[in-house]
PDB file of C-alpha atoms in Angstrom:
ATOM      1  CA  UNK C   1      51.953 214.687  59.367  1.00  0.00           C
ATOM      2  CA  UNK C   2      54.143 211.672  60.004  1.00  0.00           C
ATOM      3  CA  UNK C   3      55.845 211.302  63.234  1.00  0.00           C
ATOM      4  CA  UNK C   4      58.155 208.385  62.281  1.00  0.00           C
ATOM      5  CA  UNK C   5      58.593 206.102  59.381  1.00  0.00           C
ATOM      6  CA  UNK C   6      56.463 202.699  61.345  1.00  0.00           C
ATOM      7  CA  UNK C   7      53.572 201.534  59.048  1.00  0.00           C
ATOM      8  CA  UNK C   8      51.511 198.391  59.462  1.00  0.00           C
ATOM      9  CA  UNK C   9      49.615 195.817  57.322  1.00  0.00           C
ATOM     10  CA  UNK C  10      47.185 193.789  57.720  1.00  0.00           C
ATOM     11  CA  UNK C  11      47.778 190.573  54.831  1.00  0.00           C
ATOM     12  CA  UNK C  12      45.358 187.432  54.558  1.00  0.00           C
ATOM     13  CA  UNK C  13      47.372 184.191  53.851  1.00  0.00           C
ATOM     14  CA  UNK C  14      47.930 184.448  50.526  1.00  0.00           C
ATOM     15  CA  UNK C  15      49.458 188.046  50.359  1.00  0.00           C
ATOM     16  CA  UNK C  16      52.014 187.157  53.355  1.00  0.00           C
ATOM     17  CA  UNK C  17      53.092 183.709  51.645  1.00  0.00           C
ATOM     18  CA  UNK C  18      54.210 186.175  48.548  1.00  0.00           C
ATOM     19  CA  UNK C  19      55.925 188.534  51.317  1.00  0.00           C
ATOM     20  CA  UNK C  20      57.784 185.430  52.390  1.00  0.00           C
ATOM     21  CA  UNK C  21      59.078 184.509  49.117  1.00  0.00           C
ATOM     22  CA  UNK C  22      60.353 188.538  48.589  1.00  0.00           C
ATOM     23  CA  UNK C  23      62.155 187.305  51.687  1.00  0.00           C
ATOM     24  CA  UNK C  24      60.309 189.807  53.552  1.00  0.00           C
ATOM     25  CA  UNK C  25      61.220 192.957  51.651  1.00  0.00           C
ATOM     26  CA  UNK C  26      58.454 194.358  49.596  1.00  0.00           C
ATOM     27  CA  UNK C  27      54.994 193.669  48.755  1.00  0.00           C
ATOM     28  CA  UNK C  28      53.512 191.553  46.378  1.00  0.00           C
ATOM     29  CA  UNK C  29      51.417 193.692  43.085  1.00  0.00           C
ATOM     30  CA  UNK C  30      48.141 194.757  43.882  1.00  0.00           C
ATOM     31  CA  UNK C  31      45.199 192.701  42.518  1.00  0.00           C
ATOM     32  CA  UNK C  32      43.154 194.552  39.909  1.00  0.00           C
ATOM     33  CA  UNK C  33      40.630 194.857  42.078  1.00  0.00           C
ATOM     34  CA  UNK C  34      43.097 196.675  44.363  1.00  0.00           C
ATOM     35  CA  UNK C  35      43.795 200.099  42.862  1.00  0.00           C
ATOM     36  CA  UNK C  36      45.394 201.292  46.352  1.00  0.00           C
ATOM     37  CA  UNK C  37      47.805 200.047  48.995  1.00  0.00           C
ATOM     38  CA  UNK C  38      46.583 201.063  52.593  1.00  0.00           C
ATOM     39  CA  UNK C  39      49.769 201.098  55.137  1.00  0.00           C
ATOM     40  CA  UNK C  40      47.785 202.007  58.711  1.00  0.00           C
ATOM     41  CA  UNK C  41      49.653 203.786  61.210  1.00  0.00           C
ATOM     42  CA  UNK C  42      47.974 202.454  64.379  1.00  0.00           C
ATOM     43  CA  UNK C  43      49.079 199.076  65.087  1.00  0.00           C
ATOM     44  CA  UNK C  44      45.531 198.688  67.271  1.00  0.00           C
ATOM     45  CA  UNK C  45      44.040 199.453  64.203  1.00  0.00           C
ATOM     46  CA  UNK C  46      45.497 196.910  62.028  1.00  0.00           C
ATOM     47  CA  UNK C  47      44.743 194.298  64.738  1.00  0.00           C
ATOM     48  CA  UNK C  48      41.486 194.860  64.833  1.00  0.00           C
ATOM     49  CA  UNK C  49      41.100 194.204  60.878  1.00  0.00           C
ATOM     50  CA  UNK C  50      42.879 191.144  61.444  1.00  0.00           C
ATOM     51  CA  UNK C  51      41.079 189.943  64.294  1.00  0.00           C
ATOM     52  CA  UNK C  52      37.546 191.065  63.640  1.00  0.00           C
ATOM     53  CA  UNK C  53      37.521 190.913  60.287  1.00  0.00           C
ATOM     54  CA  UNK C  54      39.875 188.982  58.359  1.00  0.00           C
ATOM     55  CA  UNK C  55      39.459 185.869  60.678  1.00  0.00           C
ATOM     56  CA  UNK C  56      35.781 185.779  59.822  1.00  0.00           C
ATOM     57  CA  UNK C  57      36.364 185.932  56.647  1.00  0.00           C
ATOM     58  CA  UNK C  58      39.279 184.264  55.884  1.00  0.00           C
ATOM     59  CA  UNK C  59      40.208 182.215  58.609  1.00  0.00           C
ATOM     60  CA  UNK C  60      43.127 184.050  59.660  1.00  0.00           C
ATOM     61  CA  UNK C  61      44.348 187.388  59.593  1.00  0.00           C
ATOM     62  CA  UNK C  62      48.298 188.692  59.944  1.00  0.00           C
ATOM     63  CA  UNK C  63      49.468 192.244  61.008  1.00  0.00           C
ATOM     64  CA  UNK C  64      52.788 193.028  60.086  1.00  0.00           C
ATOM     65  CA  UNK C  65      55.089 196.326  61.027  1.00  0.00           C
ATOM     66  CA  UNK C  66      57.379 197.786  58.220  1.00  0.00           C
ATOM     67  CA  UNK C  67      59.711 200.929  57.585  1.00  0.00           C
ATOM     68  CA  UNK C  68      59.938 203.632  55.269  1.00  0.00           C
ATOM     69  CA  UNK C  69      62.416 205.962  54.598  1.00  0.00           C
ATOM     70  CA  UNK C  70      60.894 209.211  56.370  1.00  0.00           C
ATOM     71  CA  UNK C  71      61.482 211.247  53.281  1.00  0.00           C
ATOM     72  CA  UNK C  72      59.745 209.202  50.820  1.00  0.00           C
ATOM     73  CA  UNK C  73      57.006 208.901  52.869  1.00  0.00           C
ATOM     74  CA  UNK C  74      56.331 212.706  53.314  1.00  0.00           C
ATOM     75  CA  UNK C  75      54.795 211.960  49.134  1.00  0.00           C
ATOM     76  CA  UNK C  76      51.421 210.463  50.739  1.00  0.00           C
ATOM     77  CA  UNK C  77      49.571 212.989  52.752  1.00  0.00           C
ATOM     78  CA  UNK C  78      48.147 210.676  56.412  1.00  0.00           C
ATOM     79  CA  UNK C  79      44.686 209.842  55.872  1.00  0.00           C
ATOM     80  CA  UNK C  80      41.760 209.619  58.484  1.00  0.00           C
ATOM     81  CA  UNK C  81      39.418 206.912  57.331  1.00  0.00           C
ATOM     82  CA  UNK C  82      37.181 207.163  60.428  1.00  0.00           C
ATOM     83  CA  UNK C  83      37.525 207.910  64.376  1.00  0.00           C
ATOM     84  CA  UNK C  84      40.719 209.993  64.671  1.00  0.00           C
ATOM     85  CA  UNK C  85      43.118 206.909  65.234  1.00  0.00           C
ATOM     86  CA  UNK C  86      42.029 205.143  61.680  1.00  0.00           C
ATOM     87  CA  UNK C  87      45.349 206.627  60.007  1.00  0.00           C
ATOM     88  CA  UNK C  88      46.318 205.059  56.682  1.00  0.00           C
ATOM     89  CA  UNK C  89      48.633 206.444  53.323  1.00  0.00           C
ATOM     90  CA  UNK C  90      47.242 205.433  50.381  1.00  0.00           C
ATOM     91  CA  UNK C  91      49.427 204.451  47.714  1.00  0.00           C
ATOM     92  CA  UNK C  92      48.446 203.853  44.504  1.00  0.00           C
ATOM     93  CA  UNK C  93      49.185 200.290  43.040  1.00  0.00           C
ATOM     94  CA  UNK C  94      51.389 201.584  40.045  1.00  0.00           C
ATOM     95  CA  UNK C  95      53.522 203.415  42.624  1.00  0.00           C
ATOM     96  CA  UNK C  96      54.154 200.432  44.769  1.00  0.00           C
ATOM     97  CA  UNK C  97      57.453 198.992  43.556  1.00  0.00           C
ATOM     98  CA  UNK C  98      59.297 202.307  43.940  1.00  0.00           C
ATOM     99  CA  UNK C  99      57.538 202.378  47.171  1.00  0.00           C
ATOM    100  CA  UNK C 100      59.046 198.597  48.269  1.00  0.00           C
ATOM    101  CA  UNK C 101      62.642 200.456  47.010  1.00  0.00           C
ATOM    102  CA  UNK C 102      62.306 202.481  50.072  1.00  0.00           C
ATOM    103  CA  UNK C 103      61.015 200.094  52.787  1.00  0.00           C
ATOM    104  CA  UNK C 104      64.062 199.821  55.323  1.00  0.00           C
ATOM    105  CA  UNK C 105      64.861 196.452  56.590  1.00  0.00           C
ATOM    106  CA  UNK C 106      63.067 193.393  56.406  1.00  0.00           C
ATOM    107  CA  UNK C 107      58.661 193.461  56.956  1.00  0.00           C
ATOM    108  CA  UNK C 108      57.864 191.839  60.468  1.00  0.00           C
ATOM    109  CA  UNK C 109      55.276 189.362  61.491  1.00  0.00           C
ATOM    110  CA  UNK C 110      54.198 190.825  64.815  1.00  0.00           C
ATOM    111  CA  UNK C 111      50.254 189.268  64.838  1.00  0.00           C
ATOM    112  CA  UNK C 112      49.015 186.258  64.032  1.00  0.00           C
ATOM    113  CA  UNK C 113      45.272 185.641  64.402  1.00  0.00           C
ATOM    114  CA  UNK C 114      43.266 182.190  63.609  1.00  0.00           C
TER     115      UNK C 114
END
């Protein structure tokens, strides 16, 4: 169960570049190859894809921190994709715009990794 409406992302250059130019209000479509869009609810968690992974393979990784109306969100059930602190939603792609419709304010930069 949700205990507030914070999610987090972690978005290789690319992906945040196309958050920029929805001035920071939704996210981009999903690649094919992307069926699902993983919001993770442990902003440790999200670093450490950033950090450990996406910077090895990318060159850089960015964590961002977002807002969802509480109600909306209560749709995706919370789930654990490892150790009990791996929290995601999983969203499927085709659901994503009407999920952007209920993001509240503006997506944050709050890590940058290189």
């Amino acid at each position: 169960m949700l205990t507030d409406n914070s999610a987090h992302c972690v978005s290789r250059c690319k992906e945040l570049e196309l958050v920029r130019e929805l001035d920071w209000r939704a996210w981009p479509p999903r690649l094919p190859e992307q069926p699902i869009f993983y919001p993770v609810l442990n902003e440790d968690y999200a670093v450490k894809i950033a950090r450990d992974w996406n910077v090895k393979h990318d060159g850089a990784g960015f964590v961002t921190r977002f807002e969802v109306e509480s109600d909306f969100l209560r749709r995706y059930p919370v789930q654990q994709a490892g150790g009990q602190t791996i929290l995601e939603l999983w969203v499927p792609a085709e659901e994503l715009d009407e999920f952007n419709a209920h993001i509240v304010g503006k997506i944050q930069l709050v890590h940058e990794f290189h």
